[in-house]
Amino acid sequence: MGKNLLRLKDLPLAGIEGILDQAQRFCDGEKCQEFAGKIVCNLFFEPSTRTLYSFQVAQQNLGLKVISFNPESSSLQKAESFYDTVKTFDSFGIDLLVIRHRRNEYYNEFISKLGTPVLNGGDGTGQHPTQSLVDMLTIRQEFGHLDGLSIAIIGDVAHSRVAHTNFEVMERFGMRVYTSGPPEYVEKGMNPIPFKQALTECDVIMALRIQRERHETNFSMSAEEYHRTYGLTAQNVTLMKKNAIIMHPAPVNRNVEIADELVESPRSRIFKQMQNGVFVRMAVIKYALGED
Ligand code: NCD
């Protein structure tokens, strides 16, 4: 039958650890052809580079047959609904769907009516389970554990499904999770701290993009002013703890939330996160299609 992965909140810590352990084994070179020949369809109704294409690489690595859906050339252009589009793919008798949509919890509309398991590739400002798994794997590789570490998520927290997912799951794993950024984009319940304190005290500094496409009112700060106030710069990263690392879910807007020269600097794990994206998504597919 297969299993959905819609929100990490639905999984106990042991289940999440199992996925991370499998992702690490894939990272260490383990191969898996158990699901070769199964058909997966990636239904992305929002733009994506990393999530969509690392899912595709993961699917190819596992020997799956991959169908990629392009909303621009689909019957959505003939006023077909999101629901009917998803039900159409479900009716084809395929083995797995990966879905991204701009609406929070888009899956509530159809999940009880599908026979095909669904992996959530991101819902609105809600959840992004596979990105959080990527982030936790990357932190685990760096420090060997999660509990007791501190992370500051900096920037447009309110519109970030990455921040929302990480906040919940990392706290559950015993991390201290803080946020920082423009007052209008920091949420009271998410431990806001001043930017300088975040930089000085945390083991992980995660920068976020200003997600303008999700804003209802225009963000008043210019890119330059944002960079001066909340951006990671060669100067202010000298405040970071000796072994602290920089992360970012990407896409990165260089010289806005992070200086160009820091993106590939020794403290940065940004491209490491992308590399881990393939292994995490292989592990999540194995979770969805596997027994038990
Ligand atoms: C993020 C997303 O789409 O939620 N990117 C990603 O999947 N790695 C973050 C963003 O769009 O800024």
Tab-separated table of C-alpha atoms and ligand atoms in Angstrom:
chain	number	residue	atom	x	y	z
A	1	MET	CA	0.000	0.000	0.000
A	2	GLY	CA	2.781	2.430	0.860
A	3	LYS	CA	3.001	5.244	3.378
A	4	ASN	CA	2.527	8.999	3.088
A	5	LEU	CA	5.025	11.501	4.447
A	6	LEU	CA	3.139	14.757	4.796
A	7	ARG	CA	4.458	16.205	8.077
A	8	LEU	CA	7.323	15.181	10.341
A	9	LYS	CA	4.971	15.903	13.265
A	10	ASP	CA	3.204	12.646	12.412
A	11	LEU	CA	6.372	10.589	12.926
A	12	PRO	CA	7.877	9.565	16.256
A	13	LEU	CA	11.550	10.393	16.810
A	14	ALA	CA	12.546	6.766	16.247
A	15	GLY	CA	10.889	6.820	12.815
A	16	ILE	CA	12.705	10.008	11.858
A	17	GLU	CA	15.995	8.597	13.109
A	18	GLY	CA	15.397	5.486	11.003
A	19	ILE	CA	15.059	7.643	7.867
A	20	LEU	CA	18.187	9.638	8.762
A	21	ASP	CA	20.156	6.429	9.383
A	22	GLN	CA	19.063	5.062	5.997
A	23	ALA	CA	19.989	8.374	4.328
A	24	GLN	CA	23.428	8.120	5.911
A	25	ARG	CA	23.825	4.573	4.583
A	26	PHE	CA	22.951	5.821	1.089
A	27	CYS	CA	25.470	8.618	1.596
A	28	ASP	CA	28.060	5.955	2.522
A	29	GLY	CA	27.437	4.123	-0.750
A	30	GLU	CA	24.642	1.628	-0.041
A	31	LYS	CA	22.651	0.714	-3.148
A	32	CYS	CA	18.993	-0.295	-3.370
A	33	GLN	CA	17.179	-1.770	-6.361
A	34	GLU	CA	14.260	-3.201	-4.358
A	35	PHE	CA	11.797	-0.776	-5.998
A	36	ALA	CA	13.265	-0.721	-9.505
A	37	GLY	CA	10.607	-0.343	-12.193
A	38	LYS	CA	8.016	1.265	-9.939
A	39	ILE	CA	6.478	4.445	-11.326
A	40	VAL	CA	6.646	7.778	-9.536
A	41	CYS	CA	5.146	11.081	-10.598
A	42	ASN	CA	6.406	14.446	-9.381
A	43	LEU	CA	3.548	16.925	-9.275
A	44	PHE	CA	5.078	20.323	-8.564
A	45	PHE	CA	2.605	23.197	-8.749
A	46	GLU	CA	5.212	25.689	-7.482
A	47	PRO	CA	8.709	26.405	-8.809
A	48	SER	CA	11.513	24.204	-7.543
A	49	THR	CA	15.101	23.401	-8.410
A	50	ARG	CA	16.616	21.437	-5.523
A	51	THR	CA	13.585	19.574	-4.217
A	52	LEU	CA	12.238	18.530	-7.625
A	53	TYR	CA	15.525	17.586	-9.254
A	54	SER	CA	17.103	15.931	-6.228
A	55	PHE	CA	13.922	13.857	-5.959
A	56	GLN	CA	14.439	12.930	-9.621
A	57	VAL	CA	18.074	11.953	-9.050
A	58	ALA	CA	17.020	9.926	-5.991
A	59	GLN	CA	14.334	8.199	-8.053
A	60	GLN	CA	16.775	7.400	-10.865
A	61	ASN	CA	19.292	6.045	-8.328
A	62	LEU	CA	16.613	3.679	-7.040
A	63	GLY	CA	15.717	2.529	-10.561
A	64	LEU	CA	12.240	4.074	-10.511
A	65	LYS	CA	10.473	5.228	-13.669
A	66	VAL	CA	9.925	8.951	-13.342
A	67	ILE	CA	7.126	11.087	-14.755
A	68	SER	CA	7.470	14.821	-14.314
A	69	PHE	CA	4.423	16.977	-14.588
A	70	ASN	CA	4.524	20.463	-16.032
A	71	PRO	CA	1.573	22.584	-14.829
A	72	GLU	CA	2.092	25.076	-17.674
A	73	SER	CA	1.355	22.492	-20.358
A	74	SER	CA	-1.295	20.529	-18.439
A	75	SER	CA	-5.075	20.777	-18.385
A	76	LEU	CA	-4.787	23.170	-15.458
A	77	GLN	CA	-4.647	25.659	-18.346
A	78	LYS	CA	-8.150	24.443	-19.296
A	79	ALA	CA	-9.425	25.286	-15.808
A	80	GLU	CA	-9.080	21.762	-14.438
A	81	SER	CA	-8.790	21.833	-10.643
A	82	PHE	CA	-5.839	20.815	-8.475
A	83	TYR	CA	-7.997	18.075	-6.975
A	84	ASP	CA	-8.940	16.590	-10.363
A	85	THR	CA	-5.324	16.769	-11.519
A	86	VAL	CA	-4.131	14.770	-8.516
A	87	LYS	CA	-7.035	12.272	-8.805
A	88	THR	CA	-6.119	11.768	-12.472
A	89	PHE	CA	-2.598	10.643	-11.622
A	90	ASP	CA	-3.955	8.500	-8.791
A	91	SER	CA	-6.245	6.739	-11.285
A	92	PHE	CA	-3.275	5.758	-13.510
A	93	GLY	CA	-2.194	3.140	-10.991
A	94	ILE	CA	1.251	4.559	-10.306
A	95	ASP	CA	3.229	3.760	-7.167
A	96	LEU	CA	4.130	7.122	-5.645
A	97	LEU	CA	3.315	10.824	-5.921
A	98	VAL	CA	5.542	13.681	-4.802
A	99	ILE	CA	3.529	16.902	-4.515
A	100	ARG	CA	4.352	20.570	-3.896
A	101	HIS	CA	1.620	23.205	-3.761
A	102	ARG	CA	1.322	26.770	-2.531
A	103	ARG	CA	-1.632	26.050	-0.232
A	104	ASN	CA	-0.914	25.034	3.376
A	105	GLU	CA	-2.002	21.449	4.023
A	106	TYR	CA	-3.163	21.107	0.393
A	107	TYR	CA	-3.291	17.361	0.955
A	108	ASN	CA	-6.324	17.519	3.290
A	109	GLU	CA	-8.465	18.013	0.206
A	110	PHE	CA	-7.785	14.563	-1.230
A	111	ILE	CA	-5.565	12.430	0.965
A	112	SER	CA	-8.365	10.155	2.237
A	113	LYS	CA	-9.486	9.597	-1.359
A	114	LEU	CA	-6.180	8.446	-2.873
A	115	GLY	CA	-4.770	4.967	-3.218
A	116	THR	CA	-1.293	6.259	-4.091
A	117	PRO	CA	1.115	7.252	-1.293
A	118	VAL	CA	2.075	10.946	-1.243
A	119	LEU	CA	5.349	12.578	-0.244
A	120	ASN	CA	5.037	16.256	0.587
A	121	GLY	CA	7.556	18.359	-1.355
A	122	GLY	CA	6.408	21.501	0.484
A	123	ASP	CA	3.011	23.036	1.312
A	124	GLY	CA	2.753	26.821	1.345
A	125	THR	CA	4.239	28.311	4.499
A	126	GLY	CA	3.445	25.080	6.334
A	127	GLN	CA	5.803	22.128	6.121
A	128	HIS	CA	8.786	20.894	4.142
A	129	PRO	CA	9.576	17.505	5.678
A	130	THR	CA	12.346	16.403	3.302
A	131	GLN	CA	14.238	19.693	3.673
A	132	SER	CA	14.172	19.344	7.467
A	133	LEU	CA	15.507	15.808	7.154
A	134	VAL	CA	18.300	17.193	4.945
A	135	ASP	CA	19.089	19.824	7.562
A	136	MET	CA	19.144	17.326	10.425
A	137	LEU	CA	21.323	14.887	8.488
A	138	THR	CA	23.773	17.694	7.697
A	139	ILE	CA	23.918	18.792	11.361
A	140	ARG	CA	24.328	15.194	12.528
A	141	GLN	CA	27.210	14.649	10.110
A	142	GLU	CA	28.859	17.779	11.437
A	143	PHE	CA	28.438	17.354	15.190
A	144	GLY	CA	27.603	13.652	15.524
A	145	HIS	CA	24.321	14.391	17.326
A	146	LEU	CA	21.441	16.869	17.528
A	147	ASP	CA	20.555	17.096	21.230
A	148	GLY	CA	22.066	19.991	23.134
A	149	LEU	CA	22.965	21.959	19.996
A	150	SER	CA	21.545	25.389	19.268
A	151	ILE	CA	20.353	26.756	15.939
A	152	ALA	CA	19.278	30.251	14.929
A	153	ILE	CA	17.028	30.538	11.875
A	154	ILE	CA	17.407	34.030	10.497
A	155	GLY	CA	15.199	36.020	8.164
A	156	ASP	CA	11.676	35.629	6.788
A	157	VAL	CA	10.654	33.044	9.378
A	158	ALA	CA	6.921	33.711	9.098
A	159	HIS	CA	6.743	32.623	5.449
A	160	SER	CA	9.206	29.760	5.706
A	161	ARG	CA	7.958	26.186	5.706
A	162	VAL	CA	11.577	25.203	6.369
A	163	ALA	CA	11.632	27.273	9.575
A	164	HIS	CA	8.259	25.952	10.720
A	165	THR	CA	9.220	22.325	10.156
A	166	ASN	CA	12.676	22.672	11.670
A	167	PHE	CA	11.379	24.496	14.724
A	168	GLU	CA	9.042	21.679	15.695
A	169	VAL	CA	11.251	18.720	14.897
A	170	MET	CA	14.571	20.091	16.127
A	171	GLU	CA	13.054	21.039	19.490
A	172	ARG	CA	11.742	17.505	19.743
A	173	PHE	CA	15.288	16.250	19.186
A	174	GLY	CA	16.535	18.353	22.121
A	175	MET	CA	18.001	21.239	20.158
A	176	ARG	CA	17.530	24.841	21.279
A	177	VAL	CA	15.873	26.567	18.331
A	178	TYR	CA	15.884	30.369	18.046
A	179	THR	CA	14.770	32.750	15.349
A	180	SER	CA	15.841	36.244	14.396
A	181	GLY	CA	15.084	38.748	11.659
A	182	PRO	CA	12.818	41.653	10.711
A	183	PRO	CA	10.190	42.062	13.485
A	184	GLU	CA	7.319	41.629	11.001
A	185	TYR	CA	8.632	38.195	9.990
A	186	VAL	CA	9.527	36.731	13.362
A	187	GLU	CA	6.858	34.798	15.243
A	188	LYS	CA	6.402	35.260	19.002
A	189	GLY	CA	6.175	31.553	19.724
A	190	MET	CA	9.453	30.812	17.944
A	191	ASN	CA	11.987	32.091	20.492
A	192	PRO	CA	13.041	35.359	18.828
A	193	ILE	CA	16.476	36.668	19.851
A	194	PRO	CA	18.546	39.636	18.634
A	195	PHE	CA	20.603	38.984	15.497
A	196	LYS	CA	23.941	39.577	17.184
A	197	GLN	CA	23.123	37.183	20.009
A	198	ALA	CA	22.112	34.540	17.450
A	199	LEU	CA	25.413	34.888	15.628
A	200	THR	CA	27.480	34.777	18.795
A	201	GLU	CA	25.796	31.928	20.651
A	202	CYS	CA	24.498	29.330	18.225
A	203	ASP	CA	26.137	26.233	16.740
A	204	VAL	CA	24.175	26.503	13.511
A	205	ILE	CA	23.221	29.722	11.731
A	206	MET	CA	20.581	29.118	9.099
A	207	ALA	CA	19.860	32.020	6.751
A	208	LEU	CA	16.586	32.251	4.858
A	209	ARG	CA	15.579	33.998	1.672
A	210	ILE	CA	13.028	36.830	1.791
A	211	GLN	CA	10.133	34.942	0.203
A	212	ARG	CA	8.524	37.849	-1.618
A	213	GLU	CA	6.183	35.626	-3.618
A	214	ARG	CA	4.403	34.766	-0.350
A	215	HIS	CA	4.050	38.336	0.941
A	216	GLU	CA	0.707	40.047	1.035
A	217	THR	CA	2.231	43.487	1.563
A	218	ASN	CA	5.529	44.672	0.114
A	219	PHE	CA	8.589	44.300	2.318
A	220	SER	CA	9.884	47.788	2.971
A	221	MET	CA	13.632	47.110	3.305
A	222	SER	CA	15.870	47.309	0.253
A	223	ALA	CA	18.250	44.430	-0.467
A	224	GLU	CA	21.196	46.588	0.653
A	225	GLU	CA	19.562	47.571	3.917
A	226	TYR	CA	18.563	43.979	4.604
A	227	HIS	CA	22.115	42.845	3.988
A	228	ARG	CA	23.460	45.468	6.401
A	229	THR	CA	20.910	44.639	9.100
A	230	TYR	CA	20.334	40.875	8.943
A	231	GLY	CA	22.760	39.575	6.331
A	232	LEU	CA	25.685	37.274	7.049
A	233	THR	CA	28.833	39.167	6.126
A	234	ALA	CA	32.555	38.420	6.246
A	235	GLN	CA	32.715	40.806	9.200
A	236	ASN	CA	29.858	39.603	11.360
A	237	VAL	CA	30.573	35.870	10.905
A	238	THR	CA	33.776	36.437	12.868
A	239	LEU	CA	31.412	36.622	15.882
A	240	MET	CA	30.383	32.993	15.356
A	241	LYS	CA	31.597	30.204	17.640
A	242	LYS	CA	34.732	28.443	16.457
A	243	ASN	CA	33.001	25.335	15.095
A	244	ALA	CA	29.677	26.915	14.182
A	245	ILE	CA	28.389	26.362	10.652
A	246	ILE	CA	26.292	28.280	8.140
A	247	MET	CA	23.321	26.644	6.450
A	248	HIS	CA	20.631	27.797	4.013
A	249	PRO	CA	17.855	25.781	2.347
A	250	ALA	CA	18.455	27.750	-0.893
A	251	PRO	CA	17.722	29.287	-3.351
A	252	VAL	CA	20.278	31.789	-2.084
A	253	ASN	CA	20.013	35.455	-2.942
A	254	ARG	CA	23.718	36.288	-2.787
A	255	ASN	CA	24.583	39.569	-1.109
A	256	VAL	CA	21.126	39.841	0.458
A	257	GLU	CA	20.814	37.306	3.300
A	258	ILE	CA	24.416	36.129	2.866
A	259	ALA	CA	27.517	37.668	1.309
A	260	ASP	CA	28.596	36.096	-1.963
A	261	GLU	CA	31.996	35.119	-0.556
A	262	LEU	CA	30.453	33.171	2.344
A	263	VAL	CA	28.253	30.861	0.270
A	264	GLU	CA	31.159	28.513	-0.504
A	265	SER	CA	33.350	29.452	2.468
A	266	PRO	CA	34.746	26.840	4.909
A	267	ARG	CA	31.930	27.439	7.428
A	268	SER	CA	29.216	26.954	4.827
A	269	ARG	CA	27.394	23.631	4.434
A	270	ILE	CA	25.008	24.950	1.796
A	271	PHE	CA	26.140	22.670	-1.042
A	272	LYS	CA	26.556	19.793	1.413
A	273	GLN	CA	22.850	20.206	2.197
A	274	MET	CA	22.063	19.902	-1.520
A	275	GLN	CA	24.187	16.766	-1.819
A	276	ASN	CA	22.402	15.278	1.201
A	277	GLY	CA	19.103	16.081	-0.522
A	278	VAL	CA	19.566	13.120	-2.839
A	279	PHE	CA	20.307	10.635	-0.016
A	280	VAL	CA	17.466	11.877	2.177
A	281	ARG	CA	14.993	11.635	-0.679
A	282	MET	CA	16.173	8.112	-1.515
A	283	ALA	CA	15.566	7.202	2.140
A	284	VAL	CA	12.132	8.811	2.162
A	285	ILE	CA	11.110	6.927	-0.984
A	286	LYS	CA	12.306	3.686	0.626
A	287	TYR	CA	10.254	4.573	3.712
A	288	ALA	CA	7.142	5.217	1.583
A	289	LEU	CA	7.395	2.133	-0.621
A	290	GLY	CA	8.898	-0.273	1.895
A	291	GLU	CA	7.260	-2.838	4.178
A	292	ASP	CA	6.178	-2.256	7.823
B	1	NCD	C1	12.805	26.319	0.124
B	1	NCD	C2	11.364	26.089	-0.182
B	1	NCD	O1	10.940	25.967	-1.334
B	1	NCD	O2	10.629	25.981	0.790
B	1	NCD	N1	13.687	25.779	-0.766
B	1	NCD	C3	13.907	24.417	-0.794
B	1	NCD	O3	13.015	23.638	-1.003
B	1	NCD	N2	15.156	23.997	-0.567
B	1	NCD	C4	13.109	27.681	0.595
B	1	NCD	C5	12.805	28.886	-0.265
B	1	NCD	O4	12.062	28.823	-1.246
B	1	NCD	O5	13.345	29.950	0.072
